mmCIF file with all atom_site columns, C-alpha atoms in Angstrom:
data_model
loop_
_atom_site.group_PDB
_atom_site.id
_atom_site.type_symbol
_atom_site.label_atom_id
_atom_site.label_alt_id
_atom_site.label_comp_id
_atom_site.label_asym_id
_atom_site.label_entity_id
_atom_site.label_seq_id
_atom_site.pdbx_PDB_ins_code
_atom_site.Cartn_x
_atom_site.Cartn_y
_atom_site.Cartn_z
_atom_site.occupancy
_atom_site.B_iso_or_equiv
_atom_site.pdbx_formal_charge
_atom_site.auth_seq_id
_atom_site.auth_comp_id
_atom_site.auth_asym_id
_atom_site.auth_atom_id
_atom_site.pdbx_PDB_model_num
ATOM 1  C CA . UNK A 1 1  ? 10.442  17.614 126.291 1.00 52.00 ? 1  UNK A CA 1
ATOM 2  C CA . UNK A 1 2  ? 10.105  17.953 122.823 1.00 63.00 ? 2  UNK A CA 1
ATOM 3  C CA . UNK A 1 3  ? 7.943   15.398 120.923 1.00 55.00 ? 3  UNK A CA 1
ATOM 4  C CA . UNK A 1 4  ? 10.478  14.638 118.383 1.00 59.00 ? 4  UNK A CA 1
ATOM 5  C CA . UNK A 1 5  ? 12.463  13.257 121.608 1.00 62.00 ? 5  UNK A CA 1
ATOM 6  C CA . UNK A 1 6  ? 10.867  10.573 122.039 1.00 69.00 ? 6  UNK A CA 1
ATOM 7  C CA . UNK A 1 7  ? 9.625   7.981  119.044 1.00 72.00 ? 7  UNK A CA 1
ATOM 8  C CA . UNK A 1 8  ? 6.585   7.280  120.850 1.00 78.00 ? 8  UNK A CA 1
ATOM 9  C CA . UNK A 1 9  ? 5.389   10.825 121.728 1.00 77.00 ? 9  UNK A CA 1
ATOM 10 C CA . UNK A 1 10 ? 5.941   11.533 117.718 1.00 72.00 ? 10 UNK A CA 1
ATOM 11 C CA . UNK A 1 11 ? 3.747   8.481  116.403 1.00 77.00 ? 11 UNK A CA 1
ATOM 12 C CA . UNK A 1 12 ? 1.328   9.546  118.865 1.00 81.00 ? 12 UNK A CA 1
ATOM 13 C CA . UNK A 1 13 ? 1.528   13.525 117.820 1.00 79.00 ? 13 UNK A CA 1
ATOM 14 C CA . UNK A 1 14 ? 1.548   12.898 114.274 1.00 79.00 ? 14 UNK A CA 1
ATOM 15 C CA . UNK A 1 15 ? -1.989  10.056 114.872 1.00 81.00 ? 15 UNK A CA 1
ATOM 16 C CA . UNK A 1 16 ? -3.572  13.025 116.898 1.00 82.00 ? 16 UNK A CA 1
ATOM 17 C CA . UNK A 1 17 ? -3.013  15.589 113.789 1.00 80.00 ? 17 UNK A CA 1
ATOM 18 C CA . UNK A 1 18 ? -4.062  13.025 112.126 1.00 80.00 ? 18 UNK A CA 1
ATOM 19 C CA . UNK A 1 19 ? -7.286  12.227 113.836 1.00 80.00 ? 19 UNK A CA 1
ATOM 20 C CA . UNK A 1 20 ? -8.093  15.787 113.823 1.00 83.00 ? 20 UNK A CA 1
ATOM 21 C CA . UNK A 1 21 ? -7.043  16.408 110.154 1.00 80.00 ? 21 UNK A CA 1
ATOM 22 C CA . UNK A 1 22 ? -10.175 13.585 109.769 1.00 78.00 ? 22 UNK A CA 1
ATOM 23 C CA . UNK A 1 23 ? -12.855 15.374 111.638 1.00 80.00 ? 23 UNK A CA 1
ATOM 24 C CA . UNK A 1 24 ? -12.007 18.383 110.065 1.00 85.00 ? 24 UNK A CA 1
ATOM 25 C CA . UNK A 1 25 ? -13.019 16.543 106.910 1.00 85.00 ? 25 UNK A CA 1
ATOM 26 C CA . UNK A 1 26 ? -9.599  15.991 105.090 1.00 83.00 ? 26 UNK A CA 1
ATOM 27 C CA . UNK A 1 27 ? -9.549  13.609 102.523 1.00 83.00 ? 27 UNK A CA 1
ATOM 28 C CA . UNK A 1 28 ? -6.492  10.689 102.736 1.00 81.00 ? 28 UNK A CA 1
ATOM 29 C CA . UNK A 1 29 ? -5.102  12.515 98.995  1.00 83.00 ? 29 UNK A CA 1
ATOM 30 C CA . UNK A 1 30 ? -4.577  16.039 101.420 1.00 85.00 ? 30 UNK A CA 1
ATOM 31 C CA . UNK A 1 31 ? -3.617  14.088 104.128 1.00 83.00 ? 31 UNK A CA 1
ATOM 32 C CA . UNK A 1 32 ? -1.080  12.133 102.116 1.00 84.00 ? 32 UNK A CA 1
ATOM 33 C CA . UNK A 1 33 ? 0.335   15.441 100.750 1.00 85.00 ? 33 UNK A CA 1
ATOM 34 C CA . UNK A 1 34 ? 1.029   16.949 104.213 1.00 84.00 ? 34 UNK A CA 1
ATOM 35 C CA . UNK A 1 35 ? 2.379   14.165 105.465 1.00 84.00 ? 35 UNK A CA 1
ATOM 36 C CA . UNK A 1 36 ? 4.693   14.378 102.422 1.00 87.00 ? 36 UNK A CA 1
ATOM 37 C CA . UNK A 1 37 ? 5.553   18.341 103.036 1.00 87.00 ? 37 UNK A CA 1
ATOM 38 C CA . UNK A 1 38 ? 6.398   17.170 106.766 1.00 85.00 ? 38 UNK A CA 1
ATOM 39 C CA . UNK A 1 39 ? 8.080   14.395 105.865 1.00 84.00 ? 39 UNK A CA 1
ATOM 40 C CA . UNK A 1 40 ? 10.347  17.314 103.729 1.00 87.00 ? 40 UNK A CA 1
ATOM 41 C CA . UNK A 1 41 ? 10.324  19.730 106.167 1.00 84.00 ? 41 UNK A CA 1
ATOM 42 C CA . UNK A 1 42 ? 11.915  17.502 108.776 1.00 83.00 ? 42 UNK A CA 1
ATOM 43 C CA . UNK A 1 43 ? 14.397  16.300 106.421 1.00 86.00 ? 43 UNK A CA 1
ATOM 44 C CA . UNK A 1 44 ? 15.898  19.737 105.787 1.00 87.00 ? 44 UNK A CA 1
ATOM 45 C CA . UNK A 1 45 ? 15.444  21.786 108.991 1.00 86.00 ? 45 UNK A CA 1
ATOM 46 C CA . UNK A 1 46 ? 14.781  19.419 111.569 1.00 83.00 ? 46 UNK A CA 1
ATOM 47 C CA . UNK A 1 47 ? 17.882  16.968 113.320 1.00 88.00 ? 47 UNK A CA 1
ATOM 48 C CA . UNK A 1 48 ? 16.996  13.910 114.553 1.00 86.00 ? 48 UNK A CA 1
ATOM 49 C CA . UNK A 1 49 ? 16.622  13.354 118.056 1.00 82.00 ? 49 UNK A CA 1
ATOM 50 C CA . UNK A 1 50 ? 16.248  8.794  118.422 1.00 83.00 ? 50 UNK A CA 1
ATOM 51 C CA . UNK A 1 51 ? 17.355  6.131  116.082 1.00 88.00 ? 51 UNK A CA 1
ATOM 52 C CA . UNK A 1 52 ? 14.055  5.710  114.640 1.00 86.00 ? 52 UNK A CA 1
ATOM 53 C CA . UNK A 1 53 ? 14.037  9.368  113.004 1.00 85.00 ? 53 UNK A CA 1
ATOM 54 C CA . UNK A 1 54 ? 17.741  8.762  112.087 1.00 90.00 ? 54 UNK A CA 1
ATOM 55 C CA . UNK A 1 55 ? 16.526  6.043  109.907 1.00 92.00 ? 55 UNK A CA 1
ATOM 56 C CA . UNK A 1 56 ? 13.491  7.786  108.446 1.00 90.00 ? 56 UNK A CA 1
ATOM 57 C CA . UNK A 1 57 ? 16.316  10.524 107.757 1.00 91.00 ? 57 UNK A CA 1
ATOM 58 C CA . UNK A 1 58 ? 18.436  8.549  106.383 1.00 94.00 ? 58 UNK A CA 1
ATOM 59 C CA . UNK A 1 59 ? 15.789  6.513  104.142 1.00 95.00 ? 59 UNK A CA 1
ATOM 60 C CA . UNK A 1 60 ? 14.148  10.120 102.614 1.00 94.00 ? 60 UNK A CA 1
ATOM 61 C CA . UNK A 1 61 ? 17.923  11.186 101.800 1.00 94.00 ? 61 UNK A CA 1
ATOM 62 C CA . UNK A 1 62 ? 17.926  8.176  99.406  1.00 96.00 ? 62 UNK A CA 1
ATOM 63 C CA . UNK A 1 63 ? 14.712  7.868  98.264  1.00 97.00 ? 63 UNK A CA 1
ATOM 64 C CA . UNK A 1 64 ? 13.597  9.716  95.358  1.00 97.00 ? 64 UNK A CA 1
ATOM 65 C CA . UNK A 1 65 ? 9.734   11.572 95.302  1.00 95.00 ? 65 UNK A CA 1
ATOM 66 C CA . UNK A 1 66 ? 7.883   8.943  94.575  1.00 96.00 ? 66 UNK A CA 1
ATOM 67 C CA . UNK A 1 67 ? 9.737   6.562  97.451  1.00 96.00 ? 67 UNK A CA 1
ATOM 68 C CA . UNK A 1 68 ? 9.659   9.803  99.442  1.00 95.00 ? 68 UNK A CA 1
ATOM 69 C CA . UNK A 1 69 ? 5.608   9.983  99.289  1.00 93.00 ? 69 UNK A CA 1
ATOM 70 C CA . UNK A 1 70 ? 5.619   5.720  99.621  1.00 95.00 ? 70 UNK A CA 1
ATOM 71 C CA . UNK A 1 71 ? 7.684   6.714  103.678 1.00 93.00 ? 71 UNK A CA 1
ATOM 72 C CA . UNK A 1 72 ? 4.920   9.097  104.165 1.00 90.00 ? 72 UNK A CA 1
ATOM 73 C CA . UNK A 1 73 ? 1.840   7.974  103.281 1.00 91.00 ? 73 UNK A CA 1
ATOM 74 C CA . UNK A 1 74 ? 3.365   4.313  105.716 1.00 91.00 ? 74 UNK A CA 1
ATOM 75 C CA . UNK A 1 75 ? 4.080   6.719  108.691 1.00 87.00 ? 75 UNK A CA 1
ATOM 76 C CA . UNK A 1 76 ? 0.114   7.768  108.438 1.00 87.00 ? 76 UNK A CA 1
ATOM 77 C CA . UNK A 1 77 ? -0.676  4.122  107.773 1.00 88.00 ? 77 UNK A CA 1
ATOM 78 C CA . UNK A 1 78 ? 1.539   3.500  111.384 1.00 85.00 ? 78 UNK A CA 1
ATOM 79 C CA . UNK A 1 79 ? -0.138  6.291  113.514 1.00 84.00 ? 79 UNK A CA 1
ATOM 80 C CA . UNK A 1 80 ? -3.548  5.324  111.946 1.00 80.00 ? 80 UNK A CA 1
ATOM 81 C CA . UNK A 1 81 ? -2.990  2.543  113.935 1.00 59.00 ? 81 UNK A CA 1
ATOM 82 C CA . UNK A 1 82 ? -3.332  3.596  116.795 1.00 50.00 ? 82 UNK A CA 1
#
């Protein structure tokens, strides 16, 4: 099973990059900026597979680059939270 399957497998894929992006000494501006380049990466290659990733799809189609960074720096707030 993929992870992008399963909404709960994803939150806690993308909080265990993101643990490991913070050991490895990232700072939150990098972080924030590949969360953004995922965030449009998924958007164009990558269908979604549960209702919450429809949403997120359907929220970064509308949302210009500033709204766009606003999703993904909340999605690494959410899986910060672990």
């Amino acid at each position: 099973m993929s992870v992008l399957d399963n909404w709960d497998h994803w939150k806690e894929f993308l909080g265990d990059r993101l643990e490991q992006a913070s050991h490895e000494g990232m700072n939150e501006n990098i972080v924030s900026d590949v969360a953004y380049q995922v965030g449009e990466y998924l958007a164009e290659q990558v269908e979604p597979k549960n209702e919450q990733e429809r949403v997120l799809a359907e929220l970064w189609k509308v949302a210009d680059e500033k709204e766009q960074h606003a999703i993904a720096n909340m999605m690494v707030k959410l899986v910060g939270h672990k």
